[in-house]
XYZ file of C-alpha atoms in Angstrom:
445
model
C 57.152 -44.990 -9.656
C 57.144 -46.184 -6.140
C 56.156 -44.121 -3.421
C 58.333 -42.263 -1.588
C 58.385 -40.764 1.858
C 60.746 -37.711 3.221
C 62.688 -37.837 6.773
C 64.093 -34.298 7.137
C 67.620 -34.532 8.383
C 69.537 -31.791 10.055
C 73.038 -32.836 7.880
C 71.201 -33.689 4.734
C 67.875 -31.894 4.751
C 65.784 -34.012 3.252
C 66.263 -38.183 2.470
C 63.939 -39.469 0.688
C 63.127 -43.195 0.734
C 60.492 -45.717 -1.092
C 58.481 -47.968 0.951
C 60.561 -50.888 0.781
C 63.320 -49.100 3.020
C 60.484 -47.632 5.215
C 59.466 -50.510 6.027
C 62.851 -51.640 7.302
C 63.038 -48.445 8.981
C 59.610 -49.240 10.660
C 60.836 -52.401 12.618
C 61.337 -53.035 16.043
C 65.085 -53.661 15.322
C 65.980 -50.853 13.544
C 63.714 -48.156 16.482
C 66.029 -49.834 18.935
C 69.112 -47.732 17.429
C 67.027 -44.803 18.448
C 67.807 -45.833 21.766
C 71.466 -45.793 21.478
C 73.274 -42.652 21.307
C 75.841 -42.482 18.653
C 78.947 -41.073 20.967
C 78.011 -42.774 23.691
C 79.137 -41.064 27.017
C 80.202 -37.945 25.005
C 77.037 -35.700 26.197
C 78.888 -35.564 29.309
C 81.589 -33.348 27.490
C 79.485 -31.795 24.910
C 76.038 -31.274 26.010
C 74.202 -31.549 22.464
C 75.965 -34.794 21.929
C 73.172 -36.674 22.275
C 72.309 -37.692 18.643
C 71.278 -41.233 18.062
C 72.833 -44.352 15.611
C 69.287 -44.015 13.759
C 69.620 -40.834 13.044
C 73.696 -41.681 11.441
C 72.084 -44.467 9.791
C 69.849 -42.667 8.079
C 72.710 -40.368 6.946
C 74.711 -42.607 6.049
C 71.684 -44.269 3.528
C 71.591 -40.650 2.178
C 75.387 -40.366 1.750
C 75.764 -43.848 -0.058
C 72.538 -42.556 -2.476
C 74.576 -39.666 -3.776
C 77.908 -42.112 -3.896
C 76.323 -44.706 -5.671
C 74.755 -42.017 -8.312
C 78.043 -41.025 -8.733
C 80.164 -44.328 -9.928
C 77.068 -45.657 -11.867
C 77.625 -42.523 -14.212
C 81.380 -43.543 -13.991
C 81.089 -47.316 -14.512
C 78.578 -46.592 -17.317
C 80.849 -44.691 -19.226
C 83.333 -47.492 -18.910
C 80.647 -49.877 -20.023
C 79.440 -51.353 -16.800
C 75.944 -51.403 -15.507
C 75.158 -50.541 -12.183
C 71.565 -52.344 -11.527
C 68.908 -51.559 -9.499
C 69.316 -54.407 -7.180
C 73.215 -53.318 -6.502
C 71.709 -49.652 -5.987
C 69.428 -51.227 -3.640
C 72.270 -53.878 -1.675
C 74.432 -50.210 -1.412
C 71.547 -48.738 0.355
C 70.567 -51.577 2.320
C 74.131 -51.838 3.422
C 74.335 -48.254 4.398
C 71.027 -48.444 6.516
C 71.910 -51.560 8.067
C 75.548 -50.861 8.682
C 74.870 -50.548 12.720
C 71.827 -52.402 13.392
C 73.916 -54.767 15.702
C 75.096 -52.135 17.709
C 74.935 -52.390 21.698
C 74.328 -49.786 24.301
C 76.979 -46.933 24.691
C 78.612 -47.835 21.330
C 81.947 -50.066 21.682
C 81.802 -49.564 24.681
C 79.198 -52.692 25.883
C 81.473 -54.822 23.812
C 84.530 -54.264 26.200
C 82.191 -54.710 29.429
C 80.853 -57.972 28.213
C 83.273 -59.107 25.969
C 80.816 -59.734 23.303
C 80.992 -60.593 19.710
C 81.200 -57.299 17.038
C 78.387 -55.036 16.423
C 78.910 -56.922 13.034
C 78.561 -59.977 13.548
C 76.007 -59.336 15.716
C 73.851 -57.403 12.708
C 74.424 -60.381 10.883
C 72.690 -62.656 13.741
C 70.004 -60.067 13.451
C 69.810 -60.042 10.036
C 69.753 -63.988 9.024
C 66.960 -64.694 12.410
C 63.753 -66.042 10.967
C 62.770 -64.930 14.516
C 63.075 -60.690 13.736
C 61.073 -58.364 11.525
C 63.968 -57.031 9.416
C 64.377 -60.695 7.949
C 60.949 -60.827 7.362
C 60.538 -57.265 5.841
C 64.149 -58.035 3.389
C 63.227 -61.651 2.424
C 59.144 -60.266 1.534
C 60.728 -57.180 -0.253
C 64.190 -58.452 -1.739
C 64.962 -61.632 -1.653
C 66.951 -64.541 0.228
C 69.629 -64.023 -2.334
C 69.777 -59.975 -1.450
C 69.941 -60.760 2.090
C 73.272 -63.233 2.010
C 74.995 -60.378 -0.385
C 73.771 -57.963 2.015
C 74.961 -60.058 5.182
C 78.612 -60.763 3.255
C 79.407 -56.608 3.004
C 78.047 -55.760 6.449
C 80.352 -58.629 8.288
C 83.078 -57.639 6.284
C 83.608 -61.038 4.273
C 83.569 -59.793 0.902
C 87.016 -58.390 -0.071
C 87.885 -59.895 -3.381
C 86.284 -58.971 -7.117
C 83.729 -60.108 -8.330
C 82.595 -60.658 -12.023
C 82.163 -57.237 -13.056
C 83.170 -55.354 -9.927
C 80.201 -53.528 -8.907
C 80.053 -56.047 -5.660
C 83.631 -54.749 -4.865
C 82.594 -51.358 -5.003
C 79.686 -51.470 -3.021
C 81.743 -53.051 -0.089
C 84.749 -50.555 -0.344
C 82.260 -47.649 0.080
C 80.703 -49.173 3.053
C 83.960 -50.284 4.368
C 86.940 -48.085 4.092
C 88.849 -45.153 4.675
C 86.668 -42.989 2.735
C 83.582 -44.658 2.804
C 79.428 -43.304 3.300
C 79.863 -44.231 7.508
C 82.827 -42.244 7.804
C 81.362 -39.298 5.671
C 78.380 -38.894 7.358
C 79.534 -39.503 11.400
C 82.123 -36.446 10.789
C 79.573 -33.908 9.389
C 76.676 -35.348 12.072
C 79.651 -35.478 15.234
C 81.114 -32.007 14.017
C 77.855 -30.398 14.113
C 76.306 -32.031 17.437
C 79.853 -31.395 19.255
C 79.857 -27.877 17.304
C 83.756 -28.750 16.552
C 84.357 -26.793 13.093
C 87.314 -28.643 12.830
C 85.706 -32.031 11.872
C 84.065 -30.298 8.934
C 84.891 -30.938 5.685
C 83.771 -30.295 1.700
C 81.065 -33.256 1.341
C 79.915 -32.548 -2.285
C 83.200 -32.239 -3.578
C 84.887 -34.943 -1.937
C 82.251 -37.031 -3.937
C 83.198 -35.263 -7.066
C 86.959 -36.268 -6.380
C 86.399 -40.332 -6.529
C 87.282 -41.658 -10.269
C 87.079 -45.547 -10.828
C 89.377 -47.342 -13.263
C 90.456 -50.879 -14.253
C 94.181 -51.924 -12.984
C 96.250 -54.153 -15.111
C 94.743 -57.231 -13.599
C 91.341 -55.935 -14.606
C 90.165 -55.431 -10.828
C 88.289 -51.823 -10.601
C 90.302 -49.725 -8.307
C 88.566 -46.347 -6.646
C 91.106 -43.525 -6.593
C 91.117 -39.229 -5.711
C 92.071 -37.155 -8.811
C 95.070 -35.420 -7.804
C 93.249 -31.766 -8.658
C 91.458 -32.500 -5.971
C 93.894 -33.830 -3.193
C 92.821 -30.570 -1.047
C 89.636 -31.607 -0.623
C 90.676 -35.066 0.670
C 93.619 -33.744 3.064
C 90.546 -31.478 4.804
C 88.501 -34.972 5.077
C 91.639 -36.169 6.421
C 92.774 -33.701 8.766
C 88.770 -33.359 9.830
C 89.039 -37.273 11.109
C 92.224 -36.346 12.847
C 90.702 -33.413 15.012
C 87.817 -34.999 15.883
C 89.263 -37.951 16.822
C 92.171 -35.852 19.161
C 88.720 -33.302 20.402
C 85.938 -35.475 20.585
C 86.440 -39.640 20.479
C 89.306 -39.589 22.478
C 88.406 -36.980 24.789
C 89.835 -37.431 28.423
C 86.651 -36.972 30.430
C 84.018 -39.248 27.587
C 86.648 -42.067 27.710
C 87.115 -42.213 31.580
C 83.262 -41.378 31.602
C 83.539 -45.014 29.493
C 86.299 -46.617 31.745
C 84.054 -45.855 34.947
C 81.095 -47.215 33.563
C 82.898 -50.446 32.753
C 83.912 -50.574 36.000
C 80.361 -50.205 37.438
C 79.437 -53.476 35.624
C 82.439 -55.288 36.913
C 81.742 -54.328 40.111
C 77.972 -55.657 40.166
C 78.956 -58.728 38.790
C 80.964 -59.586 40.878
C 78.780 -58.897 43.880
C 76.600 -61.280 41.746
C 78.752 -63.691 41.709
C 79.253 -63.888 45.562
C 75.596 -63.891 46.297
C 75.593 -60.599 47.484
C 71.936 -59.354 46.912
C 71.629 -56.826 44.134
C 68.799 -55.824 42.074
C 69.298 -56.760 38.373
C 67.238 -57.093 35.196
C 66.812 -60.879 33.665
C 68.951 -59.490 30.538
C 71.906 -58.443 32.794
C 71.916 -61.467 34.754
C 72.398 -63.805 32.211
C 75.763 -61.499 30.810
C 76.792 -61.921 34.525
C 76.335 -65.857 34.119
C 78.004 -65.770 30.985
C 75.607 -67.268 29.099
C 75.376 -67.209 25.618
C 72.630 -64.718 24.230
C 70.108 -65.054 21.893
C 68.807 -62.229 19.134
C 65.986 -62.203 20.873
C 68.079 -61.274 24.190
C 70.312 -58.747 22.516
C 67.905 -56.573 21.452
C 66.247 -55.687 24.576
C 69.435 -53.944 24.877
C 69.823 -50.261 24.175
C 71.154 -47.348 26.544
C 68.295 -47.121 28.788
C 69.007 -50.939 30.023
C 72.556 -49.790 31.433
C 71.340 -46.380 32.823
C 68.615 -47.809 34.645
C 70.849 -50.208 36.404
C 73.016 -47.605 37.251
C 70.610 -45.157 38.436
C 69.222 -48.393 40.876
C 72.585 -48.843 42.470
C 73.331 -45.311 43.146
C 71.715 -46.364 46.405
C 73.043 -49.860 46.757
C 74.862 -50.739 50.344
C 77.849 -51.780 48.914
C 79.962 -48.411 48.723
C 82.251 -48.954 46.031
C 79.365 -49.919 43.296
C 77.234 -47.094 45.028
C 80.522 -44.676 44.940
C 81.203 -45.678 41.070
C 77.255 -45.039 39.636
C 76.836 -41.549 41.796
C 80.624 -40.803 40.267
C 78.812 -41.800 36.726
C 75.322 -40.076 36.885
C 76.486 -36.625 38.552
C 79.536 -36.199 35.975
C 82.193 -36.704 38.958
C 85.452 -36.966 37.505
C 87.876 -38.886 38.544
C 91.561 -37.124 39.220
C 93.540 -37.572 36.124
C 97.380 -38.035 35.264
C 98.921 -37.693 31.935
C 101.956 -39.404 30.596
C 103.399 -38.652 27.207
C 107.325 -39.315 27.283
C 108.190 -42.687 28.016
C 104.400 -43.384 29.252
C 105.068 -47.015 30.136
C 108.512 -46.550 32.275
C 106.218 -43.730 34.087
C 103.290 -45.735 34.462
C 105.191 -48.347 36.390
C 107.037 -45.810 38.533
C 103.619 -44.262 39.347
C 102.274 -47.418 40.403
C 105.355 -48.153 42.496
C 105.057 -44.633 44.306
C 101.073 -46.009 45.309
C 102.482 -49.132 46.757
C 105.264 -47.337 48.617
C 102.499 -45.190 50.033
C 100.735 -48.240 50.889
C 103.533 -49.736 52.871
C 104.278 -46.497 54.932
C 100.768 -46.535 56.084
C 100.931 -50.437 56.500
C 98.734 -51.617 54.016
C 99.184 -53.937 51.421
C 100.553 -53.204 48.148
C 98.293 -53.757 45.123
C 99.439 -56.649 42.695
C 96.900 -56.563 39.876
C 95.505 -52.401 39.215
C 93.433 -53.450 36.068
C 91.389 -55.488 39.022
C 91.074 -51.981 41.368
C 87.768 -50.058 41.232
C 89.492 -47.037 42.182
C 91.776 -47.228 39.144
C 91.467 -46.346 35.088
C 94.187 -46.534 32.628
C 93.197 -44.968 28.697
C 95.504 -45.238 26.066
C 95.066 -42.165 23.251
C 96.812 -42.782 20.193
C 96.273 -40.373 17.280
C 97.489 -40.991 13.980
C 96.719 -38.986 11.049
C 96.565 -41.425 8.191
C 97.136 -44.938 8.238
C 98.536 -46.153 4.782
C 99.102 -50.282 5.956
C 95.188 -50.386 6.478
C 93.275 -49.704 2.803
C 94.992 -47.764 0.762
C 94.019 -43.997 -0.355
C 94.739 -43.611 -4.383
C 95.992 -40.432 -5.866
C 95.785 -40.642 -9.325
C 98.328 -38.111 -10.802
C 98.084 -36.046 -13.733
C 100.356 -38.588 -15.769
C 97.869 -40.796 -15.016
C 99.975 -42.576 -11.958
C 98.269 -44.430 -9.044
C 100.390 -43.734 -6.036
C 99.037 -43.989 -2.224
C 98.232 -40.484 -0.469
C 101.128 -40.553 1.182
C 103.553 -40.172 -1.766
C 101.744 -37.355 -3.004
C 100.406 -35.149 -0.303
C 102.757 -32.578 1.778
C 100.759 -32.378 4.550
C 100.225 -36.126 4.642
C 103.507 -37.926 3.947
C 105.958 -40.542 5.451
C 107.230 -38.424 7.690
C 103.868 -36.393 8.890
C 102.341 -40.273 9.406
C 105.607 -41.456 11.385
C 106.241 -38.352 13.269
C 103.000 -36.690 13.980
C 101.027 -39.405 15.752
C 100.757 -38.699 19.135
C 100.607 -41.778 21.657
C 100.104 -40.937 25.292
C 98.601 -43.006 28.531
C 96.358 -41.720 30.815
C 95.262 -43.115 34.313
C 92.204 -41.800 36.462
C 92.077 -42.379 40.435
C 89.248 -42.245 42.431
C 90.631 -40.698 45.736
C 87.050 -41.935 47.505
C 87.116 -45.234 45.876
C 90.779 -45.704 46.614
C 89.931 -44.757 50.867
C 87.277 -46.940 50.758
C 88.915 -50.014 49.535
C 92.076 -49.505 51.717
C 89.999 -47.963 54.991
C 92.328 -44.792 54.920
C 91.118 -41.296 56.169
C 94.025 -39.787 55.144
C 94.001 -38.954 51.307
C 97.057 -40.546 50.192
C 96.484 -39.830 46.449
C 97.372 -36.314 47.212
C 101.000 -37.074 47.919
C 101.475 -38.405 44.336
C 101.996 -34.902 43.523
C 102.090 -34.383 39.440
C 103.216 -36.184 36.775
């Protein structure tokens, strides 16, 4: 038997793993997620927020364990074999699922335009230059680590000889899969929103496996247990409408974004500005290496904008103290007809603008002073990957043809789409020299 070790977990109590996955675990790449908050700018809304993509991948190892033990005994009793090495490219998977994360989640990707956090984990992954490669070529196997590298960048869709591969990438990649299950018990607890809770043992119960009549494996719900997936369901819903899409975390996002467009582009005019070697080269645009990316983590961007708090430039210095000491911006909400009323609003600025004989702006996704957030909720999304419901008469038919609570018309007429734009009344004085606050004559919206 190999020897184990225990990480207590405050979702899962304890995970136990053997000393191949501590050893990934025990890398320099993999510590770095400790570094990198899971919700990124959430904290500011919910205080205990501050949980880590470690810790989630660690749950989310623990989560695929008990899946995985779950469809073996299934898939045995239809006369497959589930081997060690798939348990093993399941778990790997599961670990690994976010090691190519950047700093504030999704967010860095939208400030830098950069590549996925997936294909990014498979750069990591495949570098003879990294310890992880080292530690899963030494411990696995090069042919391990290209199955492993085809289910984390999503490449592997189609069935295999018997299956198993199939499986293994549908629970690491779908709408009920081990990332999913663990983020909404971790977020739900760490935001202490009860509504993202939901039945975790039974869920797992509820997943049957059978062959279709092309003699692909096909994961379904049992009908008797539909309940159990609407509360998963509705669980993703409400945390998505109280915590991910929360008004203050995303233009807590939007400003930050803004910060780094701002110092670039004092950058690029040769205006003198203290910056790390990592950030300059994302402000050249040049292309980075693993090596690069993984010096970042959280603490790279905070630093940076705790430094130009007290840069001269007033904008960049306006936008980081507006960051660090939680001041929000004002914010505007459009639901009916949000685009029409977008493009009024932005009218109303210019005519303001003119009165007071200053230019009208032209381009707002270019003003420092300005944030637009789109929140679109939808409850289920049955065009993505299907959610089977197998029926008592033995019937596969999607979720949405069975459930009353989540059917045609709940998924058409219950998603809720609305815009929201943030204005920095300081921001939007400095840039037009105005000591009159114009922004207060918009009245509401």
């Amino acid at each position: 038997m190999k020897a184990t070790k225990i990480i207590r977990d405050v979702i899962h109590s304890d995970i136990v793993f053997d000393q191949r996955f501590m050893k990934i675990i025990d890398t320099k790449e993999f510590q770095r997620l400790n570094r990198i908050k899971q919700l990124s700018c959430e904290y500011m809304v919910f205080p205990t927020a501050t949980h880590t993509r470690m810790a989630h991948s660690l749950g989310t190892y623990y989560v695929m364990g008990k899946l995985i033990e779950h469809f073996s005994a299934l898939l045995l009793e239809m006369g497959y074999e589930v081997k060690n090495e798939d348990k093993d490219l399941a778990l790997c998977a599961a670990l690994l699922h976010d090691i190519g994360h950047g700093p504030f989640s999704h967010t860095f990707e939208k400030i830098f335009m950069m590549k996925s956090h997936e294909d990014w984990a498979v750069s990591i992954l495949k570098s003879t230059e990294t310890e992880i490669n080292s530690v899963i070529l030494k411990e696995f196997g090069e042919d391990f680590l290209i199955r492993l590298t085809e289910i984390i960048s999503k490449a592997y869709k189609h069935q295999d000889e018997n299956g198993i591969f199939f499986i293994i990438s549908t629970l690491v990649s779908s709408q009920v899969d081990a990332d999913r299950m663990d983020y909404l018990l971790r977020d739900a607890y760490f935001t202490s929103v009860t509504t993202g809770n939901y039945d975790f043992k039974r869920l797992i119960r509820a997943f049957g496996v059978e062959k279709n009549s092309k003699g692909e494996l096909i994961i379904f719900i049992h009908q008797k247990f539909i309940a159990t997936l609407e509360e998963y369901i509705l669980a993703r819903y409400y945390m998505h409408k109280e915590v991910y899409q929360h008004s203050v975390k995303r233009q807590m996002e939007g400003i930050l974004q803004k910060i780094f467009e701002r110092a670039k582009q004092l950058y690029i005019s040769d205006n003198k500005i203290e910056i790390a070697s990592i950030i300059e080269k994302l402000f050249r645009n040049e292309k980075l290496s693993v090596e690069d990316y993984l010096k970042l983590d959280d603490t790279t961007l905070l630093y940076h904008v705790s430094l130009w708090q007290e840069n001269k430039d007033e904008i960049l210095s306006r936008l980081c103290k507006s960051f660090i000491e939680r001041k929000k911006f004002k914010k505007y909400t459009f639901s009916q007809d949000s685009h029409i009323q977008i493009i009024r609003f932005k009218e109303k600025i210019n005519e303001l603008l003119l009165e007071n004989n200053k230019p009208p702006i032209e381009d707002y996704s270019k003003e420092y002073f300005y944030i637009e957030d789109d929140r679109d909720l939808k409850l289920y999304v049955n065009t993505k990957e299907n959610i089977w419901i197998k029926r008592k008469d033995n019937k596969l038919l999607d979720l949405s043809e069975v459930s009353i609570i989540i059917n045609e018309s709940s998924i058409s007429n219950k998603s809720e789409c609305t815009k929201r734009v943030y204005i920095s009344p300081e921001i939007f004085n400095l840039r037009f020299g105005l000591e009159v606050d114009l922004i207060e004559k918009l009245g509401t919206w």
